[in-house]
Coordinates of C-alpha atoms and ligand atoms in Angstrom, one line a residue:
X1 CA -158.2 46.9 -20.2
X2 CA -155.8 45.0 -18.9
X3 CA -155.7 41.2 -20.6
X4 CA -153.1 39.2 -18.7
X5 CA -151.4 38.0 -22.0
X6 CA -148.8 39.0 -22.1
X7 CA -146.3 36.4 -21.9
X8 CA -148.9 33.5 -22.1
X9 CA -148.8 30.8 -24.3
X10 CA -151.4 29.5 -26.5
X11 CA -152.5 27.1 -28.6
X12 CA -155.2 28.1 -31.4
X13 CA -155.7 24.5 -33.5
X14 CA -157.0 25.4 -37.4
X15 CA -155.3 28.6 -37.5
X16 CA -154.0 29.5 -41.1
X17 CA -157.5 30.7 -42.1
X18 CA -160.8 32.0 -41.2
X19 CA -161.4 32.0 -36.8
X20 CA -158.7 30.1 -35.9
X21 CA -156.1 32.3 -38.1
X22 CA -158.0 35.7 -36.5
X23 CA -157.7 34.2 -32.7
X24 CA -153.8 33.5 -33.2
X25 CA -153.9 37.6 -34.4
X26 CA -155.9 38.5 -31.4
X27 CA -153.8 36.7 -28.7
X28 CA -150.9 38.2 -30.3
X29 CA -152.1 41.3 -30.4
X30 CA -152.2 40.9 -26.7
X31 CA -148.7 39.8 -26.3
X32 CA -149.4 35.9 -26.1
X33 CA -146.4 33.3 -27.2
X34 CA -148.4 31.1 -30.6
X35 CA -148.5 27.0 -31.5
X36 CA -150.4 27.2 -34.1
X37 CA -151.1 24.6 -36.5
X38 CA -153.0 23.4 -39.3
X39 CA -153.3 21.6 -42.6
X40 CA -151.6 23.6 -44.9
X41 CA -148.1 24.2 -44.3
X42 CA -147.5 27.2 -46.6
X43 CA -150.5 28.9 -45.2
X44 CA -149.9 28.2 -41.2
X45 CA -145.8 29.8 -41.7
X46 CA -148.1 32.5 -43.9
X47 CA -150.0 33.5 -40.5
X48 CA -147.1 33.1 -38.5
X49 CA -144.3 35.9 -40.2
X50 CA -147.2 38.5 -40.2
X51 CA -147.8 37.4 -36.5
X52 CA -144.4 37.4 -35.4
X53 CA -143.7 40.8 -37.9
X54 CA -146.4 42.7 -36.7
X55 CA -145.9 41.6 -32.5
X56 CA -143.0 40.5 -31.9
X57 CA -144.0 36.9 -29.7
X58 CA -142.7 33.4 -30.6
X59 CA -145.0 32.0 -33.2
X60 CA -144.2 28.0 -32.8
X61 CA -145.9 25.8 -36.4
X62 CA -146.2 22.2 -36.9
X63 CA -148.7 20.9 -39.9
X64 CA -151.1 18.6 -39.3
X65 CA -154.8 17.2 -39.4
X66 CA -156.5 17.7 -35.7
X67 CA -158.2 14.4 -36.6
X68 CA -155.1 12.9 -35.6
X69 CA -154.7 12.0 -32.1
X70 CA -151.0 10.4 -32.3
X71 CA -149.9 14.3 -34.0
X72 CA -152.0 16.2 -31.8
X73 CA -150.2 14.4 -28.5
X74 CA -146.4 15.1 -30.0
X75 CA -147.6 18.7 -31.2
X76 CA -148.4 19.7 -27.1
X77 CA -145.7 17.8 -26.0
X78 CA -143.5 19.4 -28.4
X79 CA -144.9 23.2 -27.2
X80 CA -144.7 22.3 -23.4
X81 CA -141.3 21.3 -24.1
X82 CA -140.4 24.5 -26.5
X83 CA -142.4 27.0 -23.9
X84 CA -141.4 24.9 -20.7
X85 CA -146.2 26.0 -20.0
X86 CA -149.1 25.7 -22.2
X87 CA -151.9 28.2 -20.4
X88 CA -154.4 28.6 -23.4
X89 CA -155.5 26.3 -26.0
X90 CA -158.2 27.0 -28.3
X91 CA -159.2 24.0 -30.2
X92 CA -160.9 24.5 -34.0
X93 CA -161.0 21.9 -37.1
X94 CA -163.1 22.7 -40.6
X95 CA -166.8 22.0 -39.9
X96 CA -169.0 19.4 -41.9
X97 CA -170.2 19.0 -44.8
X98 CA -173.8 20.7 -45.6
X99 CA -176.3 17.7 -45.8
X100 CA -179.8 17.0 -44.7
X101 CA -180.2 13.9 -42.7
X102 CA -181.1 11.4 -45.9
X103 CA -178.2 12.7 -47.8
X104 CA -175.5 11.7 -44.9
X105 CA -173.4 8.7 -45.2
X106 CA -171.7 6.5 -42.1
X107 CA -168.2 7.1 -43.4
X108 CA -169.2 11.1 -43.2
X109 CA -171.1 10.3 -39.4
X110 CA -167.4 8.8 -38.7
X111 CA -165.4 12.0 -39.9
X112 CA -167.7 14.8 -38.5
X113 CA -167.0 13.3 -35.4
X114 CA -163.2 12.5 -35.6
X115 CA -163.2 16.2 -36.9
X116 CA -165.8 17.5 -34.6
X117 CA -165.7 15.9 -31.2
X118 CA -163.1 13.7 -30.5
X119 CA -160.1 16.2 -32.3
X120 CA -161.1 18.5 -29.3
X121 CA -160.6 15.0 -26.7
X122 CA -157.6 14.7 -28.2
X123 CA -156.1 18.5 -27.5
X124 CA -157.9 18.3 -23.9
X125 CA -156.0 14.8 -22.9
X126 CA -153.0 16.2 -24.1
X127 CA -152.9 19.9 -22.8
X128 CA -154.9 19.7 -19.4
X129 CA -152.3 17.4 -17.1
X130 CA -149.8 20.6 -17.7
X131 CA -152.1 23.2 -17.0
X132 CA -153.1 20.8 -13.5
X133 CA -149.3 21.4 -13.0
X134 CA -149.4 25.2 -13.4
X135 CA -152.9 25.3 -11.9
X136 CA -153.5 27.9 -14.4
X137 CA -155.6 27.5 -17.2
X138 CA -157.8 28.6 -20.4
X139 CA -159.5 25.5 -22.0
X140 CA -161.5 27.1 -25.1
X141 CA -163.4 25.1 -27.5
X142 CA -164.6 26.6 -31.4
X143 CA -168.2 25.0 -32.5
X144 CA -171.0 27.1 -33.6
X145 CA -174.5 28.0 -33.5
X146 CA -175.5 24.8 -34.6
X147 CA -174.4 23.5 -31.1
X148 CA -177.8 25.8 -29.7
X149 CA -180.1 26.2 -32.5
X150 CA -179.5 23.4 -35.1
X151 CA -179.4 24.7 -38.6
X152 CA -182.2 22.8 -41.3
X153 CA -179.3 21.5 -43.0
X154 CA -176.0 21.0 -40.9
X155 CA -177.5 18.2 -39.1
X156 CA -174.4 16.8 -39.1
X157 CA -172.4 19.6 -37.3
X158 CA -175.9 20.3 -35.2
X159 CA -175.3 16.5 -34.1
X160 CA -171.8 16.4 -33.2
X161 CA -171.9 19.6 -31.9
X162 CA -173.8 19.3 -29.2
X163 CA -171.3 16.7 -27.9
X164 CA -168.7 19.0 -27.3
X165 CA -171.1 21.4 -25.1
X166 CA -171.8 17.9 -23.1
X167 CA -167.7 17.9 -22.6
X168 CA -167.4 21.6 -22.4
X169 CA -169.9 21.2 -19.0
X170 CA -168.0 18.3 -17.5
X171 CA -164.5 19.7 -18.3
X172 CA -165.3 22.8 -16.7
X173 CA -166.7 20.9 -13.3
X174 CA -163.9 18.4 -13.0
X175 CA -161.4 20.7 -13.8
X176 CA -162.6 24.1 -11.4
X177 CA -160.4 23.3 -8.5
X178 CA -157.1 23.2 -10.5
X179 CA -158.3 27.1 -11.6
X180 CA -158.5 26.2 -14.8
X181 CA -161.8 27.0 -17.6
X182 CA -163.5 25.2 -19.7
X183 CA -165.9 27.1 -21.8
X184 CA -167.2 27.6 -25.4
X185 CA -167.7 30.1 -27.8
X186 CA -170.4 29.1 -31.1
X187 CA -170.2 31.7 -34.0
X188 CA -173.0 32.6 -35.7
X189 CA -172.7 33.1 -40.0
X190 CA -169.4 34.0 -40.0
X191 CA -167.3 36.1 -43.0
X192 CA -164.7 32.9 -43.5
X193 CA -163.8 30.7 -46.4
X194 CA -166.5 28.0 -44.6
X195 CA -169.8 30.2 -45.3
X196 CA -168.6 30.1 -49.4
X197 CA -168.4 26.3 -49.2
X198 CA -172.4 26.8 -47.4
X199 CA -173.3 28.9 -50.3
X200 CA -171.4 26.8 -52.8
X201 CA -173.4 23.3 -51.5
X202 CA -177.1 25.3 -51.2
X203 CA -176.4 27.0 -55.2
X204 CA -176.0 22.8 -55.8
X205 CA -179.6 21.8 -54.2
X206 CA -181.3 25.2 -55.2
X207 CA -179.9 26.9 -57.7
X208 CA -179.2 30.5 -55.7
X209 CA -175.8 32.7 -56.0
X210 CA -173.6 33.8 -53.6
X211 CA -175.5 36.8 -52.9
X212 CA -178.7 35.1 -53.0
X213 CA -178.1 33.2 -50.1
X214 CA -175.8 35.5 -48.2
X215 CA -179.3 38.1 -48.4
X216 CA -181.2 35.1 -47.1
X217 CA -178.7 34.0 -44.1
X218 CA -178.4 37.7 -43.2
X219 CA -182.3 38.5 -43.0
X220 CA -182.8 36.3 -40.1
X221 CA -179.9 37.8 -38.4
X222 CA -181.1 40.6 -36.0
X223 CA -177.9 42.8 -36.0
X224 CA -178.4 42.6 -40.0
X225 CA -175.1 41.5 -41.6
X226 CA -172.7 38.3 -41.3
X227 CA -170.0 38.5 -38.0
X228 CA -166.3 39.0 -39.3
X229 CA -164.0 36.4 -38.3
X230 CA -162.1 39.0 -35.8
X231 CA -165.2 39.4 -33.5
X232 CA -165.3 35.9 -33.3
X233 CA -161.6 36.3 -31.4
X234 CA -162.2 38.5 -29.9
X235 CA -164.9 36.7 -27.8
X236 CA -161.9 34.3 -27.3
X237 CA -159.7 36.3 -26.1
X238 CA -161.6 37.6 -24.1
X239 CA -162.6 34.3 -22.5
X240 CA -158.9 33.5 -22.2
X241 CA -158.3 36.8 -20.3
X242 CA -157.8 37.1 -16.4
X243 CA -160.8 39.9 -17.1
X244 CA -163.1 36.3 -17.5
X245 CA -161.0 34.3 -14.5
X246 CA -165.0 33.4 -12.6
X247 CA -166.6 32.0 -16.3
X248 CA -166.6 28.4 -16.4
X249 CA -168.7 25.8 -18.1
X250 CA -170.6 28.1 -20.6
X251 CA -171.4 28.7 -24.4
X252 CA -171.2 32.4 -25.3
X253 CA -172.4 32.7 -29.2
X254 CA -171.2 35.7 -31.1
X255 CA -174.0 35.2 -33.6
X256 CA -175.5 38.7 -34.2
X257 CA -179.0 37.6 -32.4
X258 CA -179.8 34.7 -35.0
X259 CA -180.2 32.2 -31.7
X260 CA -183.3 33.0 -30.2
X261 CA -183.7 31.2 -26.8
X262 CA -183.6 32.2 -23.7
Ligands
NAD1 P1 -162.3 28.8 -42.7 O1 -162.8 27.4 -43.5 O2 -162.2 29.7 -42.9 O3 -161.1 27.7 -41.9 C1 -161.3 26.0 -41.2 C2 -159.4 26.1 -40.3 O4 -159.9 25.3 -40.4 C3 -158.4 26.9 -41.9 O5 -156.8 26.8 -41.2 C4 -158.5 25.1 -41.8 O6 -157.0 24.5 -42.8 C5 -158.5 24.4 -40.4 N1 -158.9 23.0 -40.8 C6 -160.2 22.7 -40.8 N2 -160.1 20.8 -41.5 C7 -158.3 21.0 -40.7 C8 -158.3 19.6 -39.7 N3 -158.9 18.6 -40.5 N4 -156.9 19.5 -39.3 C9 -156.6 20.8 -39.4 N5 -157.0 21.7 -40.0 C10 -157.9 21.6 -40.2 O7 -163.7 28.1 -41.4 P2 -163.8 29.2 -40.2 O8 -165.1 29.6 -40.4 O9 -162.4 29.7 -39.9 O10 -164.2 27.8 -39.4 C11 -163.6 27.4 -38.0 C12 -164.9 26.5 -37.6 O11 -166.2 27.0 -36.7 C13 -165.1 25.5 -38.6 O12 -165.5 24.0 -37.4 C14 -166.7 26.1 -38.8 O13 -168.3 25.3 -39.1 C15 -167.6 27.0 -37.5 N6 -168.4 27.7 -37.9 C16 -168.1 28.7 -39.0 C17 -169.2 29.6 -38.8 C18 -169.2 30.5 -40.1 O14 -170.3 31.4 -40.5 N7 -167.8 30.7 -40.6 C19 -170.2 29.6 -38.2 C20 -170.7 28.4 -37.9 C21 -169.2 27.6 -36.8

């Protein structure tokens, strides 16, 4: 299937590990040039080196925290100066800590907002004017199954991610006439460092081992296994491609069937 991604320019945020990294590889495999960011410079450069060697595309990297609005804007402008265009922007960040409501602090609410909603606003503010000039663009947010079906111990994620869905819908409506699509991908349980973090937090409260945590999680997944980051990345690459030109304002869950709603 021709994706039309060859020579497109894609920003992938928080892409040194996990789903972001897999997304960078998936877009590069289709011939897109990349601009990657995450906090850890060495891990980011390691991903970039492998991508350059494997796919022969250009890869820019810049280490920073995506909750820093000024750094996001500086990065986006630098990417545009370098490539002369920005076609695709995939927003991503680490997830908030696993907590019940009573355990959360106001500082953690502020951090979850800054990391998982405000950072998307920063990227959207910075990239949409460029996409509008081009009359072509794809803005894709990575959130969580928690945005559609709350997960008991992830109250910070449940609340903040739902706001992203409202933002995605609003932007899809406003920027549709500019030929820009805006969609959200909600991963279910996916085998990355994030799941190790969740298993460790669970062990502190329940005493369950990582294997017991995984068995508990997968028994409720109709496909009876966790996802692979590459499986989330494939959905993102499809949304970025010409094949999804008429899809906008949507949340696509890649969750093995966990979401039980219609
Ligand atoms: P991960 O821990 O494997 O990777 C997270 C990436 O984000 C890393 O590259 C890290 O360096 C980067 N990052 C973290 N905080 C950052 C910051 N402030 N600024 C810049 N970069 C930052 O996690 P993952 O599983 O790939 O998760 C990606 C997103 O998907 C997270 O928001 C997570 O909550 C969400 N999610 C994950 C799962 C899952 O099961 N793995 C399920 C649902 C949602």
